[in-house]
Coordinates of C-alpha atoms and ligand atoms in Angstrom, one line a residue:
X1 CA 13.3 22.2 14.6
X2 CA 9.7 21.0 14.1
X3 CA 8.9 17.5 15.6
X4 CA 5.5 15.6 14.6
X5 CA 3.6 14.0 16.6
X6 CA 2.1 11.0 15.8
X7 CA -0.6 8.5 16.3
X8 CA -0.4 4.9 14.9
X9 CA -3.5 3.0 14.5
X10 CA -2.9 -0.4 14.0
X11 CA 0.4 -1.8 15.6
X12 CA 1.3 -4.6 13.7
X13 CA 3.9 -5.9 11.2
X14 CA 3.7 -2.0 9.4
X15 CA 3.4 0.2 12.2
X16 CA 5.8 -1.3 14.8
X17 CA 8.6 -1.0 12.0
X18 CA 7.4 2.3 11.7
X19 CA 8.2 2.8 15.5
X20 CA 11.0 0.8 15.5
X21 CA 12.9 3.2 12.9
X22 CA 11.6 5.9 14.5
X23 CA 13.3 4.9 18.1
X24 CA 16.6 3.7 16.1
X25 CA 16.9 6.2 13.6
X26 CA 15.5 9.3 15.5
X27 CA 19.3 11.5 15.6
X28 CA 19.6 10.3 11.9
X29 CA 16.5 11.7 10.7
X30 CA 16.5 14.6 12.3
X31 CA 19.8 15.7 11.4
X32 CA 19.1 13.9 7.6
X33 CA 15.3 15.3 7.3
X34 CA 15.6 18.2 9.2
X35 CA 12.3 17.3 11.5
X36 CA 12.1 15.0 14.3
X37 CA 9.3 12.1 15.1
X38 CA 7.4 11.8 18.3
X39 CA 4.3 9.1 18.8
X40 CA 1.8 10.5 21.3
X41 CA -0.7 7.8 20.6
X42 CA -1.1 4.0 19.6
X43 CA -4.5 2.1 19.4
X44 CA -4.5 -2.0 18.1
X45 CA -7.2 -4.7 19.0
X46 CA -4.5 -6.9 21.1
X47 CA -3.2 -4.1 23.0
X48 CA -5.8 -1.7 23.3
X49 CA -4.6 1.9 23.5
X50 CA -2.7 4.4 24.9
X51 CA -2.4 8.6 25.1
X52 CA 0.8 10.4 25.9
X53 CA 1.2 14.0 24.9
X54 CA 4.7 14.3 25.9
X55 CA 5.4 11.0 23.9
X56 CA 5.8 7.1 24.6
X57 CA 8.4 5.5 25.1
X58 CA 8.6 3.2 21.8
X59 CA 11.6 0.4 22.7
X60 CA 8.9 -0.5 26.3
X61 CA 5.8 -0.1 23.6
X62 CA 7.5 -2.6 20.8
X63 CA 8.7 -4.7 24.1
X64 CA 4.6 -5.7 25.0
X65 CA 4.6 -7.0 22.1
X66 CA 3.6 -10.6 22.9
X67 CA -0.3 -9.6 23.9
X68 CA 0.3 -11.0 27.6
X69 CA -0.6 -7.0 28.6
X70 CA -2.5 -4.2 27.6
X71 CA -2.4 -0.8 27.9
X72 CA -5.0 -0.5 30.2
X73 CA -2.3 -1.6 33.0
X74 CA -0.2 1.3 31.9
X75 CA -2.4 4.4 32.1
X76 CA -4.3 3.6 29.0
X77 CA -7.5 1.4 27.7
X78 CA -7.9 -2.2 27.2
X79 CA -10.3 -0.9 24.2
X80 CA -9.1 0.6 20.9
X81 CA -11.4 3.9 21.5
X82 CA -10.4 4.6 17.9
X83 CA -12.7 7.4 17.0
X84 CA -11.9 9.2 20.4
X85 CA -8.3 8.8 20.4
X86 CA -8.1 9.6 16.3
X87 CA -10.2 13.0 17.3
X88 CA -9.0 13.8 20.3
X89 CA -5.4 13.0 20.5
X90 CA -2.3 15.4 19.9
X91 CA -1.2 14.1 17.0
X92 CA -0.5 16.4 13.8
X93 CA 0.0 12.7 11.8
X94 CA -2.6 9.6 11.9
X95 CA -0.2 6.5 10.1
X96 CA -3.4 4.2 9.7
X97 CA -2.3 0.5 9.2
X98 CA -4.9 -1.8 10.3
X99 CA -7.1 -4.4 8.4
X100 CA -9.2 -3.5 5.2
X101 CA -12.5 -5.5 4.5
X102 CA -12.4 -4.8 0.6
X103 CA -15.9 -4.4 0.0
X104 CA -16.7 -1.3 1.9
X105 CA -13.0 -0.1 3.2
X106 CA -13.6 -0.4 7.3
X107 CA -12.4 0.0 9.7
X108 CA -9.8 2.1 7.5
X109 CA -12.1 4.4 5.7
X110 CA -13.6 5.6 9.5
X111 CA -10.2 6.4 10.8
X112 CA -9.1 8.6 8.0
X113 CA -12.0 10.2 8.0
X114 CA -12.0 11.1 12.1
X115 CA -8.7 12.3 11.3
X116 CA -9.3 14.5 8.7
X117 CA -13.0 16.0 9.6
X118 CA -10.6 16.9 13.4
X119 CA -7.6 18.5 11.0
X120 CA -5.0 16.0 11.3
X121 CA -3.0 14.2 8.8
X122 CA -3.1 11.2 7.1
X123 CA -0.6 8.3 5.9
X124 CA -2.4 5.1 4.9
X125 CA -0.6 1.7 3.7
X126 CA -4.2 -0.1 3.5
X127 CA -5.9 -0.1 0.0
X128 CA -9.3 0.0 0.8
X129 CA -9.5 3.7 1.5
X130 CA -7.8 4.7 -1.3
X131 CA -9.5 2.4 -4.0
X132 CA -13.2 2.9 -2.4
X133 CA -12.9 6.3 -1.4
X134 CA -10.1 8.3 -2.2
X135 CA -11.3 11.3 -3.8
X136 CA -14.2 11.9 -1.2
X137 CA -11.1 11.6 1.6
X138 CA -8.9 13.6 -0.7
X139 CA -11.5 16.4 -1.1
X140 CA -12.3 16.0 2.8
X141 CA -8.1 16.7 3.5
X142 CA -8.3 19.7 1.2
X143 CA -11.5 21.1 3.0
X144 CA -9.8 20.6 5.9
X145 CA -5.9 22.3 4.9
X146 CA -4.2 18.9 5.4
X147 CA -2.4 15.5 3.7
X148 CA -4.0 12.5 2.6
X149 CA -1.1 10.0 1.2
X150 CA -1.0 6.6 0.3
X151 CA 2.3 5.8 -1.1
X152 CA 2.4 2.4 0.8
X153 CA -1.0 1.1 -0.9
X154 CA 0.0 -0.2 -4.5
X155 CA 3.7 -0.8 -4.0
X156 CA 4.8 -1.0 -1.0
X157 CA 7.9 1.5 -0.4
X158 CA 8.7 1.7 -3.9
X159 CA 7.3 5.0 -4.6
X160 CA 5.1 4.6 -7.6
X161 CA 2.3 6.9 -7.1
X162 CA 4.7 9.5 -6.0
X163 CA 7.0 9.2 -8.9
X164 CA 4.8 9.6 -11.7
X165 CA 3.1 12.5 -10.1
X166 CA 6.2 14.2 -10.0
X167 CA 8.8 13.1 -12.4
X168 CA 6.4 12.8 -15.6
X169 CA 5.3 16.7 -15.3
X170 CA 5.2 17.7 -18.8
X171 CA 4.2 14.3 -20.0
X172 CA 1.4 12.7 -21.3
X173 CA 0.2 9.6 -19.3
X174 CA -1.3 7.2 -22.1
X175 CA -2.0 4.3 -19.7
X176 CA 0.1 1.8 -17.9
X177 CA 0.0 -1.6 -17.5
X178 CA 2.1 -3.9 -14.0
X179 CA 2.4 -6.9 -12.1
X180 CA 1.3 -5.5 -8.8
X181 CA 1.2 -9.1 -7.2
X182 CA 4.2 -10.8 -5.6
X183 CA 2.3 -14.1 -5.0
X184 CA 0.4 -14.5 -8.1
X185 CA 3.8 -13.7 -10.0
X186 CA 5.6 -16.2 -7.8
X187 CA 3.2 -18.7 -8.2
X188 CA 3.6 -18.7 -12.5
X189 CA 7.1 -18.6 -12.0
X190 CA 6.8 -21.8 -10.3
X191 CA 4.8 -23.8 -12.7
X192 CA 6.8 -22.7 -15.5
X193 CA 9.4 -24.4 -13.2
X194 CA 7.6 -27.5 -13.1
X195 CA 4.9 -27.4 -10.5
X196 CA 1.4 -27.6 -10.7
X197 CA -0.7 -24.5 -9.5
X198 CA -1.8 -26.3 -6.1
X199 CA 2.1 -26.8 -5.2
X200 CA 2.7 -23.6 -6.2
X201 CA 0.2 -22.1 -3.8
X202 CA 1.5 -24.4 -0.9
X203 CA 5.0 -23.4 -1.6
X204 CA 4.0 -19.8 -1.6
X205 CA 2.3 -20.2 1.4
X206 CA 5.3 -21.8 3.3
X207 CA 7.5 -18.7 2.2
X208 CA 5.0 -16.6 3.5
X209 CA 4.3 -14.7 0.3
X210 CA 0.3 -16.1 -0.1
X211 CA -2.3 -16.1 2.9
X212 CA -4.0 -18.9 4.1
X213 CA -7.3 -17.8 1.8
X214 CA -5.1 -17.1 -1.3
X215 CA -8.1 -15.8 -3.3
X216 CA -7.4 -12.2 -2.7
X217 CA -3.9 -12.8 -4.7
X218 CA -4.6 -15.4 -7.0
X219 CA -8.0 -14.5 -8.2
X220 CA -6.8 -10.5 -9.0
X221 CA -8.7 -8.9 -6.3
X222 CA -5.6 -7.7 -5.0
X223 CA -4.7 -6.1 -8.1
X224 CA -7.8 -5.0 -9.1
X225 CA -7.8 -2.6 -5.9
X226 CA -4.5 -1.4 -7.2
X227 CA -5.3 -1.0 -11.1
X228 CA -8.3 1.5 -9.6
X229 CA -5.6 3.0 -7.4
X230 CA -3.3 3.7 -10.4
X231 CA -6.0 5.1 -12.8
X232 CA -8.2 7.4 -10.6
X233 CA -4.5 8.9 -9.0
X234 CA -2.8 8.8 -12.5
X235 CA -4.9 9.1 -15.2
X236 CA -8.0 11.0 -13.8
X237 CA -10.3 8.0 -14.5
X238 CA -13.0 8.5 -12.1
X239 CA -13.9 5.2 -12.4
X240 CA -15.5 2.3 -10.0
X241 CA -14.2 -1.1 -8.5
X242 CA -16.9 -2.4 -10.8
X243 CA -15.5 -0.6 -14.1
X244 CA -12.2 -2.9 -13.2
X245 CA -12.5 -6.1 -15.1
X246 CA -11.3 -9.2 -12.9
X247 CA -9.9 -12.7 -13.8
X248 CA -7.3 -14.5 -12.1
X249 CA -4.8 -16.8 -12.6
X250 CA -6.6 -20.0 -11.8
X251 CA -7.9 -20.3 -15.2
X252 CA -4.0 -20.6 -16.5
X253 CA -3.3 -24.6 -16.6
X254 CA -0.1 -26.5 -17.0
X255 CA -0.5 -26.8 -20.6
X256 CA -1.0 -23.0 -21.5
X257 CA 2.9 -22.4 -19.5
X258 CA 4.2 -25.2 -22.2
X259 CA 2.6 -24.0 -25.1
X260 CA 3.7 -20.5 -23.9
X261 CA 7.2 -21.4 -23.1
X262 CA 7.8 -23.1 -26.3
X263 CA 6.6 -19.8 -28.4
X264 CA 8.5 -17.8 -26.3
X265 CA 6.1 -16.5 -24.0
X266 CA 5.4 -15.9 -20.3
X267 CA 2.4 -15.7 -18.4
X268 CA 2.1 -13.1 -16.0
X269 CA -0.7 -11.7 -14.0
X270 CA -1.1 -7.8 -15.5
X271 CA -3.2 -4.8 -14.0
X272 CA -3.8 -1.9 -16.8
X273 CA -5.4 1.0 -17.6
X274 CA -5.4 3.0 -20.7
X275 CA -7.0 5.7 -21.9
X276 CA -9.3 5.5 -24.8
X277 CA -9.7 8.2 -27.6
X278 CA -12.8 9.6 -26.3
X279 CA -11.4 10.5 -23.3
X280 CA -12.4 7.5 -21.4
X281 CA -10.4 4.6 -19.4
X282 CA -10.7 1.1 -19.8
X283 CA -8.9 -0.9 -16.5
X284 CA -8.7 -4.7 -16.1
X285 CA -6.9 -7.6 -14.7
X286 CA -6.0 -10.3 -16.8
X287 CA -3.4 -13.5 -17.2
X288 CA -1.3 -12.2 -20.3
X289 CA 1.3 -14.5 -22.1
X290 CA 3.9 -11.8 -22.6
X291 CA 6.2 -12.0 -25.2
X292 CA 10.1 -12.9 -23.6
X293 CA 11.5 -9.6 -24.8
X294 CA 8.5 -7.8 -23.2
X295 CA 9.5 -5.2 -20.1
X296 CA 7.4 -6.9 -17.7
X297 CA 8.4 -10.6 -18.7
X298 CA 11.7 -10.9 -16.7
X299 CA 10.0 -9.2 -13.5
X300 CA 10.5 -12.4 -11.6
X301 CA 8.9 -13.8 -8.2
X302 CA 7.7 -11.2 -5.5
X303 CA 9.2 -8.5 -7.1
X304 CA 6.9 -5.7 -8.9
X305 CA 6.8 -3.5 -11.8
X306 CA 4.7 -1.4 -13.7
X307 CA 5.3 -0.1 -17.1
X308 CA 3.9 3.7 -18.0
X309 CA 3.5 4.5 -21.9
X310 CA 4.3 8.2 -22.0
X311 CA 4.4 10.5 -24.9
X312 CA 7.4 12.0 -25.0
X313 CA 10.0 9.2 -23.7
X314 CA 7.4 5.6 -24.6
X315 CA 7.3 3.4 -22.1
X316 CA 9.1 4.2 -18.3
X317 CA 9.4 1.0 -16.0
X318 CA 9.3 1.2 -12.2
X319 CA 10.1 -2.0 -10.6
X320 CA 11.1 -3.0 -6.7
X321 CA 9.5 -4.4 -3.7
X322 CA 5.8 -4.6 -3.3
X323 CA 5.8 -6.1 0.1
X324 CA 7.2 -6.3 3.0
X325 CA 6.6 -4.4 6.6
X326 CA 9.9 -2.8 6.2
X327 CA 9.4 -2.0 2.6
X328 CA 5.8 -0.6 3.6
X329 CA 6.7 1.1 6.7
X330 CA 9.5 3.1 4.5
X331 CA 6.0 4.0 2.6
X332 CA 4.6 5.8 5.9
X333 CA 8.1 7.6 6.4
X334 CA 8.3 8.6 2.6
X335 CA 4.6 10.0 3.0
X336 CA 5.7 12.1 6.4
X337 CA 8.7 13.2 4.3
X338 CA 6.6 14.3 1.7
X339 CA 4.1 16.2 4.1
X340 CA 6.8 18.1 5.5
X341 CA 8.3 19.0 2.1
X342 CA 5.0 20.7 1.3
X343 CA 4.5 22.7 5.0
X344 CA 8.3 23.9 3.6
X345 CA 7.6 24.4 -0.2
X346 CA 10.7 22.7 -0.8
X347 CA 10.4 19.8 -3.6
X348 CA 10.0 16.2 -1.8
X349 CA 13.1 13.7 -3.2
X350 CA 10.9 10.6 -2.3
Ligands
LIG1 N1 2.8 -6.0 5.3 C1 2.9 -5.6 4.0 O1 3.8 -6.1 3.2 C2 1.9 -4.6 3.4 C3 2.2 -4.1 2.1 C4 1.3 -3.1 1.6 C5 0.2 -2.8 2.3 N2 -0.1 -3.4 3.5 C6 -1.3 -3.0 4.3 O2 -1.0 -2.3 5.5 C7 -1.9 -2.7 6.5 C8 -1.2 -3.2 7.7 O3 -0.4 -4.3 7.3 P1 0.4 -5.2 8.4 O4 1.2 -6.1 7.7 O5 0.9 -4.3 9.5 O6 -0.9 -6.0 9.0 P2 -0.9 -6.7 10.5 O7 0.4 -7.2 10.9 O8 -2.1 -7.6 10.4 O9 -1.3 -5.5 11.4 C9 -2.6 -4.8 11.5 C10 -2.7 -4.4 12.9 O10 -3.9 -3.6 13.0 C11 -4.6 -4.1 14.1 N3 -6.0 -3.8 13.9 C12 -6.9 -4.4 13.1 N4 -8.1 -3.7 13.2 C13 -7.9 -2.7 14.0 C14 -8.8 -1.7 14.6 N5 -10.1 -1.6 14.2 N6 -8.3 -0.8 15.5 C15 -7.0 -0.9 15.9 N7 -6.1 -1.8 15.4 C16 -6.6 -2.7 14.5 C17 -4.4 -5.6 14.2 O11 -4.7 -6.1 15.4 P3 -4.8 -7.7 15.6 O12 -3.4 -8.3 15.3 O13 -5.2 -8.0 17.0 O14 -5.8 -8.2 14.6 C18 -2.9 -5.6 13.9 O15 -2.1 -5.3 15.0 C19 -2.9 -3.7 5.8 O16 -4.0 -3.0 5.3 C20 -2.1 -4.2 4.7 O17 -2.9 -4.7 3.6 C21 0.8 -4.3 4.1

């Protein structure tokens, strides 16, 4: 049976799920999958990093967690070495989840390409790659005979990307338009419930759904990352961060929710792209007041959904969890899955 080896870059929330389901759920995947899991390498800032060929032990890996060690006192480096251990390493699979900087995609966009210039793999749950570079690293995987995937980058686990690649075969994709941000959503929820936007943030905040600098969230950069995602993977847009137009929620005051509520309206955050006669696509990110029997007005706090206008069947709605370490680190798995389903030409049901 073939085992993969792997190398996760970046261990935190994402990638030590990713370990911890590998160590729990090895026998079932194996027997479930028909391939078995084996990490050979980790590298993160905290904990430095760490080689092993014949594979590490992950229960005494997720066990240092608490940054009192490193590896450097078990065989490996106190430094992450990335680009040595990325090109150097055993691994047939790089699952790169580390940080993003959004302007240029680094650290992220260096390790995917060290792993694909030295022939190796590639699952990604970090956005920057993918929205700044993803058809340079795509062309560099081809060039190279291996897999670039991203499922994890827009939704989380809930396989968006994947799904209308490979259930709308035979369709034409008009455009599509989502709410691709479980804070921003959460936070309009809330002052339609009464509180005003700074409350809402707070609140958010406390539940751990907005970061300490909320901007990312609340002013659509999050979502304009994942709009560019959507339309250069699903719609051929070719398009730049820059062609994405960007406003927030911020604008949207107590007053607009009344007057929306009382005509029957919601306000939502909503990423789009559609394509325009001529060929071309126009993609933005804008506070809409939906209409109540809209598809995308009852998705309700964290949860996310985006609506595809097709051709043949109108408008297809794919909505779960876009957050979530567990949620994402199922996004690495379903991208492994999918690798393997292509080395055996069999059709991937993720
Ligand atoms: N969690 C989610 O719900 C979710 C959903 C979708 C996408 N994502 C994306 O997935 C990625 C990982 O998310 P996460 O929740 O796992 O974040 P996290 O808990 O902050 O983990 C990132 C890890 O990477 C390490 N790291 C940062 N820069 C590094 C470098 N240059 N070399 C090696 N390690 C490095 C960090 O070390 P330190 O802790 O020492 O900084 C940390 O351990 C992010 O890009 C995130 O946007 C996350």
């Amino acid at each position: 049976m073939t085992t993969y080896d792997i190398a996760l870059i970046g261990f935190g929330g994402v990638n030590r799920t990713l370990a911890e389901l590998i160590a729990t759920r090895a026998e079932g995947l194996r027997s479930e999958l028909g391939f078995g899991l084996r990490v050979v390498a980790i590298t993160d800032l905290r904990l430095g990093s760490l080689v092993r060929p014949d594979g590490i032990d992950l229960f005494w890996a997720l066990a240092l967690g608490d940054g009192s060690e490193t590896f450097a006192e078990h065989g490996g480096s106190a430094d992450t070495n990335n680009e040595s251990v990325i090109r150097t390493c055993t691994a047939d699979i790089i699952c790169e989840a580390t940080f993003t900087n959004p302007d240029d995609g680094e650290p992220a966009v260096s390790h995917v390409r060290w792993a694909l210039e030295s022939g190796k793999s590639v699952c990604t749950t970090n956005k920057g790659p993918v929205a700044l570079r993803g058809a340079e690293l795509t062309s560099l995987a081809e060039q190279n005979g291996v897999h670039f995937e991203f499922e994890g980058a827009v939704m989380s686990g809930t396989p968006v990307i994947r799904l209308a690649k490979q259930m709308f075969a035979g369709l034409k994709l008009n455009g599509f338009e989502g709410i691709l941000n479980g804070t921003s959503n959460y936070v309009l929820g809330q002052m339609e419930a009464g509180l005003d936007f700074e409350a809402a943030i707070v609140e958010a905040q406390e539940l751990g759904y907005a970061e300490a600098n909320p901007a990312a969230d609340i002013e659509g950069y999050d979502v304009q990352l994942k709009v560019l995602i959507l339309a250069n993977e699903l719609l051929d847009a070719g398009i730049e961060l820059k062609d994405v137009q960007r406003q927030g929620i911020s604008t949207v005051t107590a007053e607009d929710i009344q007057k929306a509520s009382r005509e029957r309206r919601r306000w939502k955050l909503v990423g789009s792209a559609r394509r325009n006669p001529d060929g071309t696509v126009t993609a933005g990110v804008t506070p809409v007041a939906l209409p109540l029997d809209h598809g995308l007005s009852g998705v309700s706090g964290a949860t996310n959904a985006v609506s595809f206008d097709t051709d043949l069947l109108g408008p297809v709605t794919v909505s779960g969890p876009g957050a979530g370490r567990v949620e994402t680190a199922y996004a690495l798995l379903s991208d492994i899955i999918a690798m393997h389903a292509a080395k055996s030409g069999v059709a991937a049901h993720v």
